[in-house]
Short mmCIF file of C-alpha atoms in Angstrom, two decimals:
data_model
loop_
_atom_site.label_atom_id
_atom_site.label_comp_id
_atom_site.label_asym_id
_atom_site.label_seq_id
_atom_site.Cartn_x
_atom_site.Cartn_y
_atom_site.Cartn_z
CA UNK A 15 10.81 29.78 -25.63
CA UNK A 16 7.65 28.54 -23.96
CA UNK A 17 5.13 30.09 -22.92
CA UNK A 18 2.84 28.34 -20.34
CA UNK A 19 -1.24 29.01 -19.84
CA UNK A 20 -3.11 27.16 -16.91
CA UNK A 21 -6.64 27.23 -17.99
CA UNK A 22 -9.99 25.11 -16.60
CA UNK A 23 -12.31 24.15 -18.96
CA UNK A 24 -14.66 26.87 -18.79
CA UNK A 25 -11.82 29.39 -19.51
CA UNK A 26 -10.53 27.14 -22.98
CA UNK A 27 -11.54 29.15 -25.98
CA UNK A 28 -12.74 27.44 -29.12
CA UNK A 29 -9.42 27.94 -30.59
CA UNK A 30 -7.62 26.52 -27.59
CA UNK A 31 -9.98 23.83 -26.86
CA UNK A 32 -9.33 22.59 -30.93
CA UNK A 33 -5.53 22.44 -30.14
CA UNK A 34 -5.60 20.96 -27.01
CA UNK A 35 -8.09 17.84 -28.91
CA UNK A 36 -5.93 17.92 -32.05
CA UNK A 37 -2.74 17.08 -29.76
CA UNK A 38 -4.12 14.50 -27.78
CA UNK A 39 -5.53 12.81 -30.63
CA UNK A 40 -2.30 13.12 -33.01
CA UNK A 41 -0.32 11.69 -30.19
CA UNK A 42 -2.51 9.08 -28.50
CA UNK A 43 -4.61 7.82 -31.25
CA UNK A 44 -2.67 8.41 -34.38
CA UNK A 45 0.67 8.20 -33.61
CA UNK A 46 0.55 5.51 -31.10
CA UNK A 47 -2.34 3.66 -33.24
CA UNK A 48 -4.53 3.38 -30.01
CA UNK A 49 -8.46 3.94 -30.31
CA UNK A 50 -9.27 4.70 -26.98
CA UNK A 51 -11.86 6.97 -25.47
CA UNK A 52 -9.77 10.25 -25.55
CA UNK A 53 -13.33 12.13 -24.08
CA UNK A 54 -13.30 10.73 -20.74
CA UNK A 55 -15.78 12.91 -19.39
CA UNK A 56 -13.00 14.18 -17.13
CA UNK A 57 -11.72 17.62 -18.87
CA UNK A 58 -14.88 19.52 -17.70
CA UNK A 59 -14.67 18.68 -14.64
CA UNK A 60 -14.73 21.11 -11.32
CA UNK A 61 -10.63 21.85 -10.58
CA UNK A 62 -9.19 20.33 -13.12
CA UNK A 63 -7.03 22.42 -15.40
CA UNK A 64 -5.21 22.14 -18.56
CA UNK A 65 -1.82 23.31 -18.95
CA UNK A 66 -0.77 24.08 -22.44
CA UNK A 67 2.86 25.47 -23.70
CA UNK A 68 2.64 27.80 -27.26
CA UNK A 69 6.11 28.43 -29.38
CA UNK A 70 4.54 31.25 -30.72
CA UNK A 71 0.62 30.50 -31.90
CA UNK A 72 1.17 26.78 -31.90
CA UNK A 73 0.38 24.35 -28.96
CA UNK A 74 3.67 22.36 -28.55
CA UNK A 75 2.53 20.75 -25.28
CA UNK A 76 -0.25 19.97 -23.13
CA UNK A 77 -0.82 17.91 -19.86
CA UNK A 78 -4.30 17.54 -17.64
CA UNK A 79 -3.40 18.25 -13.68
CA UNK A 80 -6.68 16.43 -11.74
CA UNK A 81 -7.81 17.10 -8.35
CA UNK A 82 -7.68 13.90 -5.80
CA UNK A 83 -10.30 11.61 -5.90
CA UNK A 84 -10.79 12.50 -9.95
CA UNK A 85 -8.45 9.69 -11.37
CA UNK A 86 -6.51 8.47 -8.55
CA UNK A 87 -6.93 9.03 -4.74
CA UNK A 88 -3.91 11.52 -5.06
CA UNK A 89 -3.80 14.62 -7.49
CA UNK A 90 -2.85 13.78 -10.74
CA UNK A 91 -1.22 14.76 -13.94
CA UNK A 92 -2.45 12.74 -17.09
CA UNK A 93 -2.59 13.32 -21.23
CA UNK A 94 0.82 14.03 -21.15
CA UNK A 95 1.57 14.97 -24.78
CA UNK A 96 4.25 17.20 -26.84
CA UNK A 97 3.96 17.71 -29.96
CA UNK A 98 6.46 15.18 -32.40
CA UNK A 99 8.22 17.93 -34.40
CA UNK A 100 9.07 19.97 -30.82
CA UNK A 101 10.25 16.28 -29.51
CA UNK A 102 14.38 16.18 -28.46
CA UNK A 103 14.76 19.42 -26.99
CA UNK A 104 13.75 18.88 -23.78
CA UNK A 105 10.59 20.00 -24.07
CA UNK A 106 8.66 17.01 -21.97
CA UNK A 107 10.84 17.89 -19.00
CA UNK A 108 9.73 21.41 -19.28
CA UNK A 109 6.16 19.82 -19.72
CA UNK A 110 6.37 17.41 -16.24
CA UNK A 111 8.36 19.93 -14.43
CA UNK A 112 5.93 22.63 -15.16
CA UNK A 113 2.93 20.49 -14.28
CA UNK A 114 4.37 19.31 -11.12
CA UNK A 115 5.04 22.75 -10.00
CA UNK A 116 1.21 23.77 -10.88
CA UNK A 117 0.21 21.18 -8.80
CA UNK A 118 2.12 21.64 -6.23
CA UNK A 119 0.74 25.12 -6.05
CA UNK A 120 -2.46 24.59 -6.81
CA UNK A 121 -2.57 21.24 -4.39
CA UNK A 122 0.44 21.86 -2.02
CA UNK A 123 1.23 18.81 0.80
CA UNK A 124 -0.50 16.61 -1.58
CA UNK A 125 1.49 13.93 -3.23
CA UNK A 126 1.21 13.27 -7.32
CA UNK A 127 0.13 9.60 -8.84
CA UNK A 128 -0.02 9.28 -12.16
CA UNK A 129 -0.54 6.09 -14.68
CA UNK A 130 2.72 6.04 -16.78
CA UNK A 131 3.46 3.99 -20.30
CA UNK A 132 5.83 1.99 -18.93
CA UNK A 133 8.50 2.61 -21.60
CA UNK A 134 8.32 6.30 -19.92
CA UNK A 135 9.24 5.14 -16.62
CA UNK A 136 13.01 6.36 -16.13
CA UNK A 137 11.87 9.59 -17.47
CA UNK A 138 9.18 10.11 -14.89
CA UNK A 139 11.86 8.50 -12.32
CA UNK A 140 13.80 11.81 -12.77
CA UNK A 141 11.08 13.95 -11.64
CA UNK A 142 10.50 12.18 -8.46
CA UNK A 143 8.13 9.46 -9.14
CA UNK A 144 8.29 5.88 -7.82
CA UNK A 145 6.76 3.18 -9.11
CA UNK A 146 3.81 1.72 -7.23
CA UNK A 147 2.76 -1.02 -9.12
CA UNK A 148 3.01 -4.17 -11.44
CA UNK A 149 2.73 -3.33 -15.47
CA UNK A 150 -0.99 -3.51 -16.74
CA UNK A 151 -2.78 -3.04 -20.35
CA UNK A 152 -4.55 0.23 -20.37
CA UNK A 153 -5.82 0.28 -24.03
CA UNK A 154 -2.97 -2.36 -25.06
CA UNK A 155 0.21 -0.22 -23.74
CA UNK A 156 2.11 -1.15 -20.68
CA UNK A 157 1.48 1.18 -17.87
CA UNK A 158 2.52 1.79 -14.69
CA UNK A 159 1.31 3.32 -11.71
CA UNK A 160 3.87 5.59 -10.16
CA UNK A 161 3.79 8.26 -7.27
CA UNK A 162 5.49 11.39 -6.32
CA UNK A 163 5.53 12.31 -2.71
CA UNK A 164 4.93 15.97 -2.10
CA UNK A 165 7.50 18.21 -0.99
#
């Protein structure tokens, strides 16, 4: 089972704030061999929040929910990351579904963009989003711009 913590930056403890980098980088920049700037400057920003999901003591999944204006001129949900050994159990559609229904409360009437590898998009197609755009190189992966109207 998963349990599910929204938290801004200014509520992260040290401990937190560790797992939530560790992820990120094991995912992004070692696994997917990208060097990219993983501190954007955007995590300690005003309303945005991190949601993380803990089997137990260990982060398992983590995703960044951004007010409008932040990323894209709609909310947005980005660092979408589970952790590999947790992969195949569903656990990134209990990830997107969670974060979508965080924003949705936290945002309501507000539709979600978000810049998907484009490799993920049929996944993200299942939770609603379109795609809104051509494929582009962000950081030499495929991406996508896709958009979820709100409910």
């Amino acid at each position: 089972m998963i349990t599910w913590k929204l938290i801004p930056f200014t509520q992260l403890s040290n401990i937190e704030l560790y797992q939530l980098i560790k992820l990120r980088v094991d995912v992004f920049v070692v696994e997917q061999n990208c060097p990219y700037p993983e501190l954007d400057g955007k995590d300690t920003l005003a309303d945005v929040y991190h949601l993380l999901g803990y089997q137990g003591d260990e982060l398992v999944a983590c995703s960044r929910l951004l007010p409008k204006g932040t990323s894209y001129p709609s909310v947005s949900i980005g660092r979408v990351a589970t952790l590999a050994s947790a992969r195949g159990s569903g656990l990134g559609h209990q990830l997107l579904k969670q974060a979508v229904n965080e924003c949705e409360r936290l945002w309501p009437t507000e539709p979600i963009e978000i810049g998907a590898q484009q490799h993920l998009t049929a996944f993200y197609q299942q939770h609603g989003f379109k795609q809104t755009s051509e494929m582009y190189l962000e950081d030499g992966i495929p991406h996508v711009d896709m958009l979820r109207e709100c409910n």
